[in-house]
mmCIF file of C-alpha atoms in Angstrom:
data_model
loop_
_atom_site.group_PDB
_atom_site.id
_atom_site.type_symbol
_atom_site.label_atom_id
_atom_site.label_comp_id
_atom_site.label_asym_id
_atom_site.label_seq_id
_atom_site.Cartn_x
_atom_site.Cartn_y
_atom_site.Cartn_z
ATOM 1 C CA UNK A 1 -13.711 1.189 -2.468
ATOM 2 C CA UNK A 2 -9.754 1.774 -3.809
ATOM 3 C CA UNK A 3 -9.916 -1.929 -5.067
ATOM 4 C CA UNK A 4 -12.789 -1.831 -7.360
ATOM 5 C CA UNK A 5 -12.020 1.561 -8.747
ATOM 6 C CA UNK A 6 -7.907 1.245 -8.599
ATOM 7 C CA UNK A 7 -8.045 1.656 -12.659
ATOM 8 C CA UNK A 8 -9.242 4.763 -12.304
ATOM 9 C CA UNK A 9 -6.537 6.127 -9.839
ATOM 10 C CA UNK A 10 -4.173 8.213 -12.203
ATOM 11 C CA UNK A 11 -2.362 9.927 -8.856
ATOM 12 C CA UNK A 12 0.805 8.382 -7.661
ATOM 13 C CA UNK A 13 -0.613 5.721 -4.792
ATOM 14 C CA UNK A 14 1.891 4.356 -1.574
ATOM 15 C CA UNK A 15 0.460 1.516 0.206
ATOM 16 C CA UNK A 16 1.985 0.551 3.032
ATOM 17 C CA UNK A 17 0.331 -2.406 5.465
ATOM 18 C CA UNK A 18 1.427 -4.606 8.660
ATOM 19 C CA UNK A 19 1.635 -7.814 8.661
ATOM 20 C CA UNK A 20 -0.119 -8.359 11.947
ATOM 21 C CA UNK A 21 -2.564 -5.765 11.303
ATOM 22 C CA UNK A 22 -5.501 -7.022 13.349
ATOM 23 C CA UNK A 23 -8.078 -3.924 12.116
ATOM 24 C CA UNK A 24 -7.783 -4.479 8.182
ATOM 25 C CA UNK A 25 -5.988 -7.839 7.025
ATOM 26 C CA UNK A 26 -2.833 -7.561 5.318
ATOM 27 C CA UNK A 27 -4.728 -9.463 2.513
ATOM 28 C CA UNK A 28 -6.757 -6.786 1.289
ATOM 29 C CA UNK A 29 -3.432 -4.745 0.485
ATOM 30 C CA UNK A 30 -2.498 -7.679 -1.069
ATOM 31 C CA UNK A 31 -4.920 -7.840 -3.160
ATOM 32 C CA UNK A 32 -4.686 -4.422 -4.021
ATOM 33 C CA UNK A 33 -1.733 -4.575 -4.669
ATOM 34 C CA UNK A 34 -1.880 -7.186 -7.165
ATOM 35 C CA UNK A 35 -4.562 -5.002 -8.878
ATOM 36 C CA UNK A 36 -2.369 -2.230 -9.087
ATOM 37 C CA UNK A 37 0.625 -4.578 -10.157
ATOM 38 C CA UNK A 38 2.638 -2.616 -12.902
ATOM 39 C CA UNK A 39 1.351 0.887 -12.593
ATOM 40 C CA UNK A 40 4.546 3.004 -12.407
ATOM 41 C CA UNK A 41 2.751 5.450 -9.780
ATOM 42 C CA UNK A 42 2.152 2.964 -7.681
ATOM 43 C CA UNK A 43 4.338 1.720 -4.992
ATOM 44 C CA UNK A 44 3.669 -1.391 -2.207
ATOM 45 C CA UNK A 45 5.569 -1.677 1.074
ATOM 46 C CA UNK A 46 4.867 -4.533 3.197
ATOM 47 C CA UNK A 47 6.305 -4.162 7.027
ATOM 48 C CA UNK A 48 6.695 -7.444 8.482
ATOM 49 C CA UNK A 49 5.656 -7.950 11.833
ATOM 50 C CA UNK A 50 3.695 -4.428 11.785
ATOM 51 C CA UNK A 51 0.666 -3.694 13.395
ATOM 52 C CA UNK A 52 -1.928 -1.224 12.243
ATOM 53 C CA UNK A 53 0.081 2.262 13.183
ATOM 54 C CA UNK A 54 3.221 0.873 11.709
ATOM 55 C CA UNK A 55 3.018 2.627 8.373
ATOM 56 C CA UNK A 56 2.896 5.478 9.917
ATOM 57 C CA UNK A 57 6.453 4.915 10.530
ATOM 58 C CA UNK A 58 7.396 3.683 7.121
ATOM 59 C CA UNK A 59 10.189 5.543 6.198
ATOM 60 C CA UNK A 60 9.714 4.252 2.602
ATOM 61 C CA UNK A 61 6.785 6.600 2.311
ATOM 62 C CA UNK A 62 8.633 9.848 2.612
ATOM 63 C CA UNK A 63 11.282 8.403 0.017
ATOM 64 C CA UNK A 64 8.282 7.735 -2.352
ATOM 65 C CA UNK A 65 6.894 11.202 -1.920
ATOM 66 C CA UNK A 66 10.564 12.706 -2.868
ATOM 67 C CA UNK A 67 11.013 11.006 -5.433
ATOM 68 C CA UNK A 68 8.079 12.823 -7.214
ATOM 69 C CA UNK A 69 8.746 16.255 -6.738
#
């Protein structure tokens, strides 16, 4: 699972999660994201009131992947 190997990710990592996601609970990102808490490759967008497909609309994530190349 990405939680209990996050230390060895060394990619850049964009999580984006729904609030209302009713498949996976937002908490798990959460959690996740606390793990992953200072890593400059790593970026966490929460989208209040989202559902499940919502991130796929995050236009955060394209600004993210700009800002690397």
């Amino acid at each position: 699972s990405s939680f209990k190997n996050c230390d060895k990710l060394t990619m850049p990592v964009f999580v984006a999660h729904g609030t209302y996601d009713i498949l996976i609970p937002v908490q798990q990102a959460r959690q996740l994201a606390q793990r992953m808490h200072g890593k400059k490759t790593f970026f966490y967008h929460e989208i209040v009131n989202g559902n499940h497909d919502s991130p796929c609309f995050c236009s955060e994530a394209a600004d993210f992947v700009l800002k690397l190349l």
